[in-house]
PDB file of C-alpha atoms in Angstrom:
ATOM      1  CA  MET A1280     -23.377  -3.784   8.351  1.00 39.00           C
ATOM      2  CA  MET A1281     -21.487  -7.096   7.802  1.00 47.00           C
ATOM      3  CA  ASP A1282     -22.974 -10.123   7.683  1.00 48.00           C
ATOM      4  CA  SER A1283     -20.564 -12.283  10.195  1.00 47.00           C
ATOM      5  CA  ARG A1284     -20.128 -15.874   8.752  1.00 47.00           C
ATOM      6  CA  LYS A1285     -18.057 -16.472  12.119  1.00 50.00           C
ATOM      7  CA  SER A1286     -21.527 -18.970  13.133  1.00 51.00           C
ATOM      8  CA  ASN A1287     -21.306 -20.975  10.193  1.00 73.00           C
ATOM      9  CA  PRO A1288     -17.581 -23.262  10.134  1.00 83.00           C
ATOM     10  CA  PHE A1289     -18.841 -24.976   7.105  1.00 90.00           C
ATOM     11  CA  PRO A1290     -17.876 -22.950   3.946  1.00 93.00           C
ATOM     12  CA  TRP A1291     -21.442 -24.183   2.654  1.00 91.00           C
ATOM     13  CA  MET A1292     -22.079 -21.571   0.051  1.00 92.00           C
ATOM     14  CA  GLN A1293     -17.993 -22.272  -1.364  1.00 94.00           C
ATOM     15  CA  VAL A1294     -19.365 -25.792  -1.854  1.00 96.00           C
ATOM     16  CA  VAL A1295     -22.802 -25.825  -3.044  1.00 96.00           C
ATOM     17  CA  GLY A1296     -21.008 -23.482  -5.922  1.00 96.00           C
ATOM     18  CA  PHE A1297     -18.583 -25.542  -6.048  1.00 97.00           C
ATOM     19  CA  LEU A1298     -20.742 -28.727  -6.633  1.00 97.00           C
ATOM     20  CA  LEU A1299     -23.304 -26.617  -8.845  1.00 97.00           C
ATOM     21  CA  SER A1300     -20.061 -25.154 -10.709  1.00 97.00           C
ATOM     22  CA  VAL A1301     -19.249 -28.877 -11.816  1.00 97.00           C
ATOM     23  CA  ALA A1302     -22.484 -29.644 -12.971  1.00 97.00           C
ATOM     24  CA  LEU A1303     -22.902 -26.659 -15.707  1.00 97.00           C
ATOM     25  CA  THR A1304     -19.387 -27.512 -16.777  1.00 97.00           C
ATOM     26  CA  PHE A1305     -20.380 -30.865 -17.147  1.00 97.00           C
ATOM     27  CA  MET A1306     -23.748 -30.504 -18.759  1.00 97.00           C
ATOM     28  CA  ALA A1307     -22.466 -28.097 -20.791  1.00 97.00           C
ATOM     29  CA  VAL A1308     -20.073 -31.211 -22.227  1.00 96.00           C
ATOM     30  CA  TRP A1309     -23.284 -32.989 -23.702  1.00 96.00           C
ATOM     31  CA  ILE A1310     -25.915 -30.258 -24.850  1.00 96.00           C
ATOM     32  CA  GLY A1311     -22.170 -29.781 -26.826  1.00 94.00           C
ATOM     33  CA  MET A1312     -20.190 -32.960 -27.301  1.00 93.00           C
ATOM     34  CA  ARG A1313     -23.591 -35.325 -27.277  1.00 90.00           C
ATOM     35  CA  ALA A1314     -27.068 -34.145 -27.272  1.00 88.00           C
ATOM     36  CA  GLY A1315     -26.579 -34.106 -31.344  1.00 88.00           C
ATOM     37  CA  LEU A1316     -28.831 -30.262 -30.860  1.00 92.00           C
ATOM     38  CA  PRO A1317     -27.683 -27.571 -34.040  1.00 94.00           C
ATOM     39  CA  TYR A1318     -24.981 -25.703 -34.094  1.00 93.00           C
ATOM     40  CA  ASN A1319     -27.499 -22.373 -33.148  1.00 93.00           C
ATOM     41  CA  THR A1320     -28.555 -23.761 -30.209  1.00 95.00           C
ATOM     42  CA  ILE A1321     -25.747 -25.293 -28.403  1.00 96.00           C
ATOM     43  CA  ILE A1322     -24.113 -21.872 -29.562  1.00 95.00           C
ATOM     44  CA  ILE A1323     -27.057 -20.205 -27.033  1.00 96.00           C
ATOM     45  CA  LEU A1324     -27.138 -22.263 -24.556  1.00 97.00           C
ATOM     46  CA  VAL A1325     -23.633 -23.309 -23.442  1.00 97.00           C
ATOM     47  CA  PHE A1326     -23.471 -19.395 -23.353  1.00 96.00           C
ATOM     48  CA  VAL A1327     -26.939 -19.249 -20.723  1.00 97.00           C
ATOM     49  CA  LEU A1328     -24.790 -22.108 -18.750  1.00 97.00           C
ATOM     50  CA  ALA A1329     -21.951 -20.182 -19.466  1.00 97.00           C
ATOM     51  CA  PHE A1330     -23.066 -16.994 -17.678  1.00 97.00           C
ATOM     52  CA  ILE A1331     -25.128 -19.228 -15.135  1.00 97.00           C
ATOM     53  CA  GLN A1332     -21.018 -20.025 -14.550  1.00 97.00           C
ATOM     54  CA  ALA A1333     -19.551 -16.855 -14.090  1.00 96.00           C
ATOM     55  CA  ALA A1334     -22.728 -15.824 -11.670  1.00 96.00           C
ATOM     56  CA  ILE A1335     -21.921 -17.940  -8.786  1.00 96.00           C
ATOM     57  CA  GLN A1336     -17.994 -17.393 -10.232  1.00 95.00           C
ATOM     58  CA  LEU A1337     -19.190 -13.409  -8.589  1.00 95.00           C
ATOM     59  CA  PHE A1338     -21.607 -14.576  -5.813  1.00 94.00           C
ATOM     60  CA  MET A1339     -20.886 -17.162  -3.782  1.00 94.00           C
ATOM     61  CA  PHE A1340     -17.139 -16.888  -4.485  1.00 94.00           C
ATOM     62  CA  MET A1341     -16.608 -13.937  -4.515  1.00 94.00           C
ATOM     63  CA  HIS A1342     -18.840 -12.578  -2.154  1.00 92.00           C
ATOM     64  CA  ILE A1343     -20.230  -9.156  -4.554  1.00 92.00           C
ATOM     65  CA  THR A1344     -22.676  -8.173  -3.166  1.00 92.00           C
ATOM     66  CA  GLU A1345     -20.719  -7.510   0.190  1.00 90.00           C
ATOM     67  CA  GLY A1346     -19.749  -4.235   1.916  1.00 84.00           C
ATOM     68  CA  ALA A1347     -20.721  -0.703   1.728  1.00 83.00           C
ATOM     69  CA  HIS A1348     -20.121  -0.605  -1.968  1.00 86.00           C
ATOM     70  CA  GLY A1349     -21.689  -3.921  -3.010  1.00 89.00           C
ATOM     71  CA  ILE A1350     -24.781  -2.377  -4.731  1.00 93.00           C
ATOM     72  CA  TRP A1351     -22.048  -0.431  -7.132  1.00 94.00           C
ATOM     73  CA  GLN A1352     -19.616  -3.737  -7.674  1.00 95.00           C
ATOM     74  CA  ILE A1353     -23.076  -5.313  -8.237  1.00 95.00           C
ATOM     75  CA  GLY A1354     -23.643  -2.947 -10.840  1.00 95.00           C
ATOM     76  CA  LYS A1355     -19.886  -2.542 -11.776  1.00 95.00           C
ATOM     77  CA  MET A1356     -20.096  -6.407 -13.360  1.00 96.00           C
ATOM     78  CA  LEU A1357     -23.157  -5.111 -15.003  1.00 96.00           C
ATOM     79  CA  SER A1358     -21.777  -2.588 -16.552  1.00 96.00           C
ATOM     80  CA  ALA A1359     -19.238  -4.594 -17.486  1.00 97.00           C
ATOM     81  CA  ALA A1360     -20.642  -7.278 -18.691  1.00 96.00           C
ATOM     82  CA  PHE A1361     -23.079  -4.740 -21.054  1.00 97.00           C
ATOM     83  CA  ILE A1362     -19.440  -3.394 -22.275  1.00 97.00           C
ATOM     84  CA  ALA A1363     -18.052  -7.068 -22.774  1.00 97.00           C
ATOM     85  CA  ILE A1364     -21.565  -7.883 -25.697  1.00 96.00           C
ATOM     86  CA  VAL A1365     -20.987  -5.014 -27.367  1.00 97.00           C
ATOM     87  CA  ILE A1366     -17.373  -5.385 -28.243  1.00 97.00           C
ATOM     88  CA  VAL A1367     -18.137  -8.941 -27.861  1.00 97.00           C
ATOM     89  CA  ALA A1368     -21.084  -9.819 -30.560  1.00 95.00           C
ATOM     90  CA  GLY A1369     -21.664  -6.238 -32.519  1.00 95.00           C
ATOM     91  CA  SER A1370     -17.635  -6.715 -33.763  1.00 95.00           C
ATOM     92  CA  VAL A1371     -18.698 -10.338 -35.440  1.00 93.00           C
ATOM     93  CA  TRP A1372     -22.445  -8.981 -36.274  1.00 93.00           C
ATOM     94  CA  VAL A1373     -19.930  -6.157 -38.222  1.00 92.00           C
ATOM     95  CA  LEU A1374     -17.777  -9.181 -39.135  1.00 89.00           C
ATOM     96  CA  ASN A1375     -19.851 -11.281 -40.349  1.00 86.00           C
ATOM     97  CA  SER A1376     -23.456  -9.668 -41.106  1.00 84.00           C
ATOM     98  CA  MET A1377     -21.738  -6.460 -42.838  1.00 75.00           C
ATOM     99  CA  HIS A1378     -20.735  -6.428 -46.622  1.00 64.00           C
TER     100      HIS A1378
ATOM    101  CA  MET B1093     -12.399  11.405   8.292  1.00 40.00           C
ATOM    102  CA  ALA B1094     -10.976   7.262   8.037  1.00 43.00           C
ATOM    103  CA  GLN B1095     -11.861   7.842  12.162  1.00 45.00           C
ATOM    104  CA  ILE B1096     -15.447   8.854  11.379  1.00 45.00           C
ATOM    105  CA  ASN B1097     -16.161   5.529   8.935  1.00 49.00           C
ATOM    106  CA  THR B1098     -14.299   2.909  10.703  1.00 52.00           C
ATOM    107  CA  THR B1099     -16.569   0.212  12.255  1.00 53.00           C
ATOM    108  CA  ASN B1100     -15.490  -1.593  15.218  1.00 56.00           C
ATOM    109  CA  ASN B1101     -17.693  -4.675  14.864  1.00 69.00           C
ATOM    110  CA  PRO B1102     -16.605  -7.331  15.826  1.00 70.00           C
ATOM    111  CA  ASP B1103     -18.450  -8.627  13.115  1.00 77.00           C
ATOM    112  CA  THR B1104     -16.989  -6.902  11.258  1.00 86.00           C
ATOM    113  CA  PRO B1105     -14.058  -9.438   8.541  1.00 91.00           C
ATOM    114  CA  LEU B1106     -10.491  -8.345   9.442  1.00 91.00           C
ATOM    115  CA  GLU B1107     -10.945  -6.576   5.615  1.00 91.00           C
ATOM    116  CA  TYR B1108     -13.126  -3.970   5.390  1.00 92.00           C
ATOM    117  CA  GLN B1109     -12.282  -2.617   9.416  1.00 90.00           C
ATOM    118  CA  SER B1110     -10.319   0.495   7.841  1.00 90.00           C
ATOM    119  CA  GLU B1111     -12.225   2.671   5.648  1.00 90.00           C
ATOM    120  CA  THR B1112      -8.594   2.031   3.433  1.00 91.00           C
ATOM    121  CA  GLY B1113     -10.042  -0.991   2.883  1.00 92.00           C
ATOM    122  CA  ARG B1114     -13.036  -0.405   1.898  1.00 93.00           C
ATOM    123  CA  LEU B1115     -11.683   1.723  -1.028  1.00 93.00           C
ATOM    124  CA  ASN B1116      -9.462  -0.726  -2.345  1.00 95.00           C
ATOM    125  CA  ILE B1117     -11.682  -3.884  -2.191  1.00 95.00           C
ATOM    126  CA  PHE B1118     -14.561  -1.845  -4.016  1.00 95.00           C
ATOM    127  CA  GLY B1119     -11.562  -0.403  -6.464  1.00 95.00           C
ATOM    128  CA  PHE B1120     -10.376  -3.893  -7.488  1.00 97.00           C
ATOM    129  CA  TRP B1121     -14.296  -4.231  -8.307  1.00 96.00           C
ATOM    130  CA  ILE B1122     -13.428  -1.337 -10.681  1.00 96.00           C
ATOM    131  CA  PHE B1123      -9.889  -3.189 -12.011  1.00 97.00           C
ATOM    132  CA  LEU B1124     -12.082  -6.138 -12.846  1.00 97.00           C
ATOM    133  CA  GLY B1125     -14.692  -4.238 -14.889  1.00 97.00           C
ATOM    134  CA  ALA B1126     -11.695  -3.419 -17.096  1.00 97.00           C
ATOM    135  CA  GLU B1127     -10.414  -6.533 -17.187  1.00 97.00           C
ATOM    136  CA  VAL B1128     -13.791  -7.337 -19.208  1.00 98.00           C
ATOM    137  CA  ALA B1129     -13.721  -5.269 -20.451  1.00 97.00           C
ATOM    138  CA  LEU B1130      -9.839  -6.228 -22.797  1.00 97.00           C
ATOM    139  CA  PHE B1131     -11.009  -9.851 -22.413  1.00 98.00           C
ATOM    140  CA  ALA B1132     -14.490  -9.006 -24.224  1.00 98.00           C
ATOM    141  CA  THR B1133     -11.229  -7.507 -27.526  1.00 97.00           C
ATOM    142  CA  LEU B1134      -9.165 -10.617 -27.127  1.00 98.00           C
ATOM    143  CA  PHE B1135     -13.001 -12.100 -27.947  1.00 98.00           C
ATOM    144  CA  ALA B1136     -14.029 -10.993 -29.820  1.00 97.00           C
ATOM    145  CA  ALA B1137     -11.176 -11.662 -32.359  1.00 96.00           C
ATOM    146  CA  TYR B1138     -10.963 -14.879 -31.367  1.00 97.00           C
ATOM    147  CA  PHE B1139     -14.819 -15.131 -32.019  1.00 96.00           C
ATOM    148  CA  ALA B1140     -14.417 -12.391 -35.107  1.00 95.00           C
ATOM    149  CA  LEU B1141     -11.939 -13.677 -37.177  1.00 94.00           C
ATOM    150  CA  LYS B1142     -12.949 -18.290 -35.929  1.00 92.00           C
ATOM    151  CA  ASP B1143     -13.315 -19.313 -39.891  1.00 91.00           C
ATOM    152  CA  GLY B1144      -9.931 -17.824 -40.341  1.00 91.00           C
ATOM    153  CA  THR B1145      -7.684 -21.298 -40.467  1.00 91.00           C
ATOM    154  CA  ALA B1146      -6.630 -21.752 -43.999  1.00 91.00           C
ATOM    155  CA  GLY B1147      -3.012 -23.468 -44.010  1.00 89.00           C
ATOM    156  CA  GLY B1148      -2.932 -24.546 -40.276  1.00 92.00           C
ATOM    157  CA  PRO B1149      -4.894 -27.429 -38.563  1.00 95.00           C
ATOM    158  CA  LEU B1150      -8.794 -27.253 -37.474  1.00 95.00           C
ATOM    159  CA  PRO B1151      -9.308 -26.594 -33.975  1.00 94.00           C
ATOM    160  CA  ILE B1152     -11.361 -29.605 -34.239  1.00 94.00           C
ATOM    161  CA  ASP B1153      -8.817 -32.256 -35.032  1.00 94.00           C
ATOM    162  CA  VAL B1154      -6.452 -30.680 -32.605  1.00 95.00           C
ATOM    163  CA  PHE B1155      -8.191 -30.080 -29.176  1.00 96.00           C
ATOM    164  CA  ASP B1156      -8.573 -33.000 -26.697  1.00 95.00           C
ATOM    165  CA  LEU B1157     -11.633 -33.176 -25.029  1.00 95.00           C
ATOM    166  CA  ASN B1158     -10.496 -34.908 -21.864  1.00 96.00           C
ATOM    167  CA  ASN B1159      -7.919 -32.240 -21.286  1.00 96.00           C
ATOM    168  CA  THR B1160      -9.512 -30.237 -21.463  1.00 96.00           C
ATOM    169  CA  ILE B1161     -12.027 -30.730 -19.286  1.00 97.00           C
ATOM    170  CA  ILE B1162      -8.865 -32.155 -16.279  1.00 98.00           C
ATOM    171  CA  MET B1163      -7.563 -28.017 -17.011  1.00 97.00           C
ATOM    172  CA  THR B1164     -10.684 -26.626 -15.978  1.00 98.00           C
ATOM    173  CA  LEU B1165     -11.454 -28.306 -13.224  1.00 98.00           C
ATOM    174  CA  ILE B1166      -8.183 -27.744 -12.075  1.00 98.00           C
ATOM    175  CA  LEU B1167      -8.761 -24.327 -11.796  1.00 97.00           C
ATOM    176  CA  LEU B1168     -12.338 -24.674 -11.119  1.00 97.00           C
ATOM    177  CA  ILE B1169     -10.860 -26.525  -7.830  1.00 98.00           C
ATOM    178  CA  SER B1170      -7.955 -23.500  -7.187  1.00 98.00           C
ATOM    179  CA  SER B1171     -11.107 -21.474  -7.235  1.00 97.00           C
ATOM    180  CA  PHE B1172     -12.808 -23.111  -4.947  1.00 97.00           C
ATOM    181  CA  THR B1173     -10.055 -23.682  -2.575  1.00 97.00           C
ATOM    182  CA  SER B1174      -8.772 -19.652  -2.336  1.00 97.00           C
ATOM    183  CA  GLY B1175     -13.201 -19.670  -1.504  1.00 97.00           C
ATOM    184  CA  LEU B1176     -12.211 -21.608   1.053  1.00 97.00           C
ATOM    185  CA  ALA B1177      -8.885 -20.175   2.821  1.00 97.00           C
ATOM    186  CA  ILE B1178     -11.318 -17.027   2.609  1.00 96.00           C
ATOM    187  CA  HIS B1179     -13.561 -19.739   4.727  1.00 95.00           C
ATOM    188  CA  GLU B1180     -11.013 -19.706   7.003  1.00 95.00           C
ATOM    189  CA  MET B1181      -8.967 -16.516   6.976  1.00 95.00           C
ATOM    190  CA  ARG B1182     -12.590 -15.178   8.979  1.00 93.00           C
ATOM    191  CA  ARG B1183     -12.883 -17.610  11.000  1.00 93.00           C
ATOM    192  CA  ASN B1184      -8.539 -15.969  12.144  1.00 92.00           C
ATOM    193  CA  ASN B1185      -7.631 -19.318  11.450  1.00 94.00           C
ATOM    194  CA  VAL B1186      -4.263 -18.358   9.660  1.00 95.00           C
ATOM    195  CA  LYS B1187      -2.578 -21.887   9.793  1.00 96.00           C
ATOM    196  CA  SER B1188      -6.013 -23.777   7.924  1.00 96.00           C
ATOM    197  CA  MET B1189      -5.603 -20.019   5.490  1.00 97.00           C
ATOM    198  CA  ILE B1190      -2.445 -20.531   4.369  1.00 97.00           C
ATOM    199  CA  VAL B1191      -3.075 -24.396   3.523  1.00 98.00           C
ATOM    200  CA  TRP B1192      -5.948 -23.196   1.694  1.00 98.00           C
ATOM    201  CA  LEU B1193      -3.340 -21.205  -0.127  1.00 98.00           C
ATOM    202  CA  VAL B1194      -0.812 -23.344  -0.357  1.00 98.00           C
ATOM    203  CA  ILE B1195      -3.343 -25.713  -2.485  1.00 98.00           C
ATOM    204  CA  THR B1196      -5.039 -23.352  -4.185  1.00 98.00           C
ATOM    205  CA  LEU B1197      -1.022 -22.268  -6.170  1.00 98.00           C
ATOM    206  CA  ILE B1198      -0.304 -25.987  -6.053  1.00 98.00           C
ATOM    207  CA  PHE B1199      -3.450 -26.721  -8.855  1.00 98.00           C
ATOM    208  CA  GLY B1200      -2.183 -23.199 -10.085  1.00 98.00           C
ATOM    209  CA  LEU B1201       0.858 -23.883 -11.394  1.00 98.00           C
ATOM    210  CA  ALA B1202      -0.937 -27.762 -12.594  1.00 98.00           C
ATOM    211  CA  PHE B1203      -3.476 -25.686 -14.961  1.00 98.00           C
ATOM    212  CA  LEU B1204      -0.012 -23.867 -16.501  1.00 98.00           C
ATOM    213  CA  TYR B1205       1.835 -26.803 -16.969  1.00 98.00           C
ATOM    214  CA  MET B1206      -1.025 -28.617 -18.208  1.00 97.00           C
ATOM    215  CA  GLU B1207      -2.012 -24.999 -20.865  1.00 97.00           C
ATOM    216  CA  ILE B1208       2.350 -25.107 -21.745  1.00 97.00           C
ATOM    217  CA  GLU B1209       1.969 -28.630 -22.792  1.00 97.00           C
ATOM    218  CA  GLU B1210      -1.070 -28.415 -24.839  1.00 97.00           C
ATOM    219  CA  PHE B1211       1.089 -25.323 -26.794  1.00 97.00           C
ATOM    220  CA  ILE B1212       3.963 -27.339 -27.331  1.00 97.00           C
ATOM    221  CA  HIS B1213       1.481 -29.660 -28.234  1.00 97.00           C
ATOM    222  CA  LEU B1214      -0.217 -27.530 -31.004  1.00 97.00           C
ATOM    223  CA  VAL B1215       2.831 -25.845 -31.741  1.00 97.00           C
ATOM    224  CA  ASN B1216       4.139 -29.777 -32.511  1.00 96.00           C
ATOM    225  CA  GLU B1217       0.770 -30.015 -34.750  1.00 95.00           C
ATOM    226  CA  GLY B1218       1.609 -27.340 -37.273  1.00 94.00           C
ATOM    227  CA  ALA B1219      -0.096 -24.085 -35.277  1.00 95.00           C
ATOM    228  CA  ASN B1220       1.693 -21.344 -33.321  1.00 94.00           C
ATOM    229  CA  LEU B1221       2.165 -17.956 -33.542  1.00 94.00           C
ATOM    230  CA  GLY B1222       2.091 -17.237 -36.990  1.00 93.00           C
ATOM    231  CA  THR B1223      -0.163 -20.192 -39.127  1.00 94.00           C
ATOM    232  CA  ASN B1224      -3.222 -18.425 -39.611  1.00 94.00           C
ATOM    233  CA  ALA B1225      -5.836 -15.657 -38.091  1.00 95.00           C
ATOM    234  CA  TYR B1226      -7.737 -18.072 -36.030  1.00 96.00           C
ATOM    235  CA  TRP B1227      -4.540 -18.778 -33.674  1.00 97.00           C
ATOM    236  CA  SER B1228      -3.265 -16.090 -33.862  1.00 97.00           C
ATOM    237  CA  SER B1229      -6.496 -15.376 -32.083  1.00 97.00           C
ATOM    238  CA  PHE B1230      -6.951 -18.500 -29.532  1.00 97.00           C
ATOM    239  CA  TYR B1231      -3.114 -17.927 -28.836  1.00 97.00           C
ATOM    240  CA  LEU B1232      -3.514 -14.492 -27.735  1.00 97.00           C
ATOM    241  CA  LEU B1233      -6.578 -15.291 -25.797  1.00 98.00           C
ATOM    242  CA  THR B1234      -5.396 -18.287 -24.327  1.00 98.00           C
ATOM    243  CA  GLY B1235      -2.184 -16.606 -24.118  1.00 97.00           C
ATOM    244  CA  THR B1236      -3.136 -13.456 -21.831  1.00 98.00           C
ATOM    245  CA  HIS B1237      -5.199 -15.911 -19.222  1.00 98.00           C
ATOM    246  CA  GLY B1238      -2.180 -17.731 -19.021  1.00 98.00           C
ATOM    247  CA  LEU B1239      -0.204 -14.537 -18.596  1.00 98.00           C
ATOM    248  CA  HIS B1240      -2.510 -13.439 -15.371  1.00 98.00           C
ATOM    249  CA  VAL B1241      -2.104 -17.034 -13.856  1.00 98.00           C
ATOM    250  CA  THR B1242       1.605 -16.624 -14.095  1.00 98.00           C
ATOM    251  CA  PHE B1243       1.204 -13.080 -12.713  1.00 98.00           C
ATOM    252  CA  GLY B1244      -1.711 -14.632  -9.824  1.00 98.00           C
ATOM    253  CA  ILE B1245       1.004 -17.156  -8.789  1.00 98.00           C
ATOM    254  CA  CYS B1246       3.116 -14.510  -8.322  1.00 98.00           C
ATOM    255  CA  TRP B1247       1.920 -12.373  -6.534  1.00 98.00           C
ATOM    256  CA  ILE B1248      -0.170 -14.669  -4.115  1.00 98.00           C
ATOM    257  CA  VAL B1249       3.617 -16.049  -3.279  1.00 98.00           C
ATOM    258  CA  LEU B1250       4.274 -12.317  -2.296  1.00 98.00           C
ATOM    259  CA  ILE B1251       1.699 -12.369  -0.081  1.00 97.00           C
ATOM    260  CA  ILE B1252       1.483 -15.821   2.556  1.00 97.00           C
ATOM    261  CA  THR B1253       5.177 -14.206   2.856  1.00 97.00           C
ATOM    262  CA  GLN B1254       4.575 -10.951   3.836  1.00 97.00           C
ATOM    263  CA  VAL B1255       1.320 -12.828   6.533  1.00 97.00           C
ATOM    264  CA  LEU B1256       3.776 -14.919   7.349  1.00 97.00           C
ATOM    265  CA  ARG B1257       6.070 -11.861   8.546  1.00 97.00           C
ATOM    266  CA  ARG B1258       3.327  -9.747   9.528  1.00 96.00           C
ATOM    267  CA  GLY B1259       0.464 -11.553  10.879  1.00 95.00           C
ATOM    268  CA  LEU B1260      -3.020 -11.436  10.255  1.00 95.00           C
ATOM    269  CA  THR B1261      -4.057  -7.594   9.823  1.00 94.00           C
ATOM    270  CA  PRO B1262      -6.843  -5.139   9.383  1.00 94.00           C
ATOM    271  CA  GLU B1263      -4.165  -4.129   6.014  1.00 94.00           C
ATOM    272  CA  THR B1264      -2.999  -7.850   4.999  1.00 96.00           C
ATOM    273  CA  ALA B1265      -6.546  -9.359   5.114  1.00 96.00           C
ATOM    274  CA  LYS B1266      -7.301  -6.700   3.173  1.00 96.00           C
ATOM    275  CA  LYS B1267      -4.425  -7.929   1.129  1.00 97.00           C
ATOM    276  CA  VAL B1268      -5.627 -11.900   0.493  1.00 97.00           C
ATOM    277  CA  PHE B1269      -9.175 -10.841  -0.240  1.00 97.00           C
ATOM    278  CA  VAL B1270      -8.090  -8.808  -2.387  1.00 97.00           C
ATOM    279  CA  SER B1271      -5.398 -11.293  -4.662  1.00 97.00           C
ATOM    280  CA  SER B1272      -8.754 -14.285  -3.983  1.00 97.00           C
ATOM    281  CA  LEU B1273     -11.150 -11.882  -5.977  1.00 97.00           C
ATOM    282  CA  TYR B1274      -8.694 -11.556  -8.628  1.00 98.00           C
ATOM    283  CA  TRP B1275      -8.295 -15.627  -8.332  1.00 98.00           C
ATOM    284  CA  HIS B1276     -11.077 -15.949  -8.907  1.00 98.00           C
ATOM    285  CA  PHE B1277     -11.404 -13.846 -11.879  1.00 98.00           C
ATOM    286  CA  LEU B1278      -8.437 -15.999 -13.313  1.00 97.00           C
ATOM    287  CA  ASP B1279     -12.161 -18.877 -13.157  1.00 97.00           C
ATOM    288  CA  PHE B1280     -14.659 -16.177 -14.096  1.00 97.00           C
ATOM    289  CA  VAL B1281     -12.999 -16.062 -17.080  1.00 98.00           C
ATOM    290  CA  TRP B1282     -11.722 -20.149 -18.439  1.00 98.00           C
ATOM    291  CA  ILE B1283     -15.470 -20.438 -18.011  1.00 97.00           C
ATOM    292  CA  PHE B1284     -16.045 -18.644 -20.969  1.00 97.00           C
ATOM    293  CA  VAL B1285     -12.573 -19.083 -22.765  1.00 98.00           C
ATOM    294  CA  PHE B1286     -13.774 -23.043 -21.782  1.00 97.00           C
ATOM    295  CA  THR B1287     -16.864 -22.905 -23.376  1.00 97.00           C
ATOM    296  CA  GLY B1288     -16.531 -20.340 -26.696  1.00 96.00           C
ATOM    297  CA  VAL B1289     -12.603 -21.772 -27.760  1.00 97.00           C
ATOM    298  CA  TYR B1290     -13.005 -24.687 -26.515  1.00 97.00           C
ATOM    299  CA  LEU B1291     -15.874 -26.787 -27.006  1.00 96.00           C
ATOM    300  CA  LEU B1292     -17.222 -24.959 -29.981  1.00 95.00           C
ATOM    301  CA  GLY B1293     -14.321 -25.644 -30.920  1.00 94.00           C
ATOM    302  CA  MET B1294     -14.848 -28.866 -31.054  1.00 93.00           C
ATOM    303  CA  VAL B1295     -18.507 -29.275 -31.473  1.00 90.00           C
ATOM    304  CA  GLY B1296     -16.908 -27.616 -35.307  1.00 73.00           C
TER     305      GLY B1296
END
């Protein structure tokens, strides 16, 4: 049922996830502060990077796919992401664009 | 019921060995889903009130890029060491697990120290909770996150104490695992605070 990690003494998953997260953080800083892109492009790019880094936390650090309920755990976080995007993007849209 | 579903496979990690453990871990994921909704409402308020900066300093003038990057890296490292603690727990190295958990706590405390220092700096610059809509929503969002970090530190201290007293059992292993999920989740939220609040706040 569960894949064992006892056979792997080195925490590859955590180390790779950590290095990727650091790289994504600095990439976001570079896009925001140095790349000189239009504001709307910056917003889209840094949020894409943020969602990738969030997925790294879930899959590489939090072992979201593990356990008997792995598929439900993924489903729960996907539905939470949907709720979050509706609340945040919906509120901003209604309050800024509706007159 | 509990007996039927209990696996005796020695390769199954301790925290997943009892039905209670499996359900507690799954239940904690449901709780994290609710936490996502909570933070989403705070982010929604923040982004909706982003331009309400009348009568106070602008974020672009008072945020410090280096300070923010250091805070982000500190919390990321603590999330990483928390993952290493679970890795050691699954190899039954209780001592290494506790060492990594203590390192996680030290980085957690360093993050809190820097956040409080930053708040003091901001208040001295004239940006406090009641200054305007922007700073109210800023303190509400970052403060709620900081409160979660504080709670996480206290929780992990109690769990380390329990592991020292009772040893690593399916019951205590489950508690260590669930608290590590919570700790990773704090960094999960911070990724969006860093991106949406600090980085975009410094862009303009």
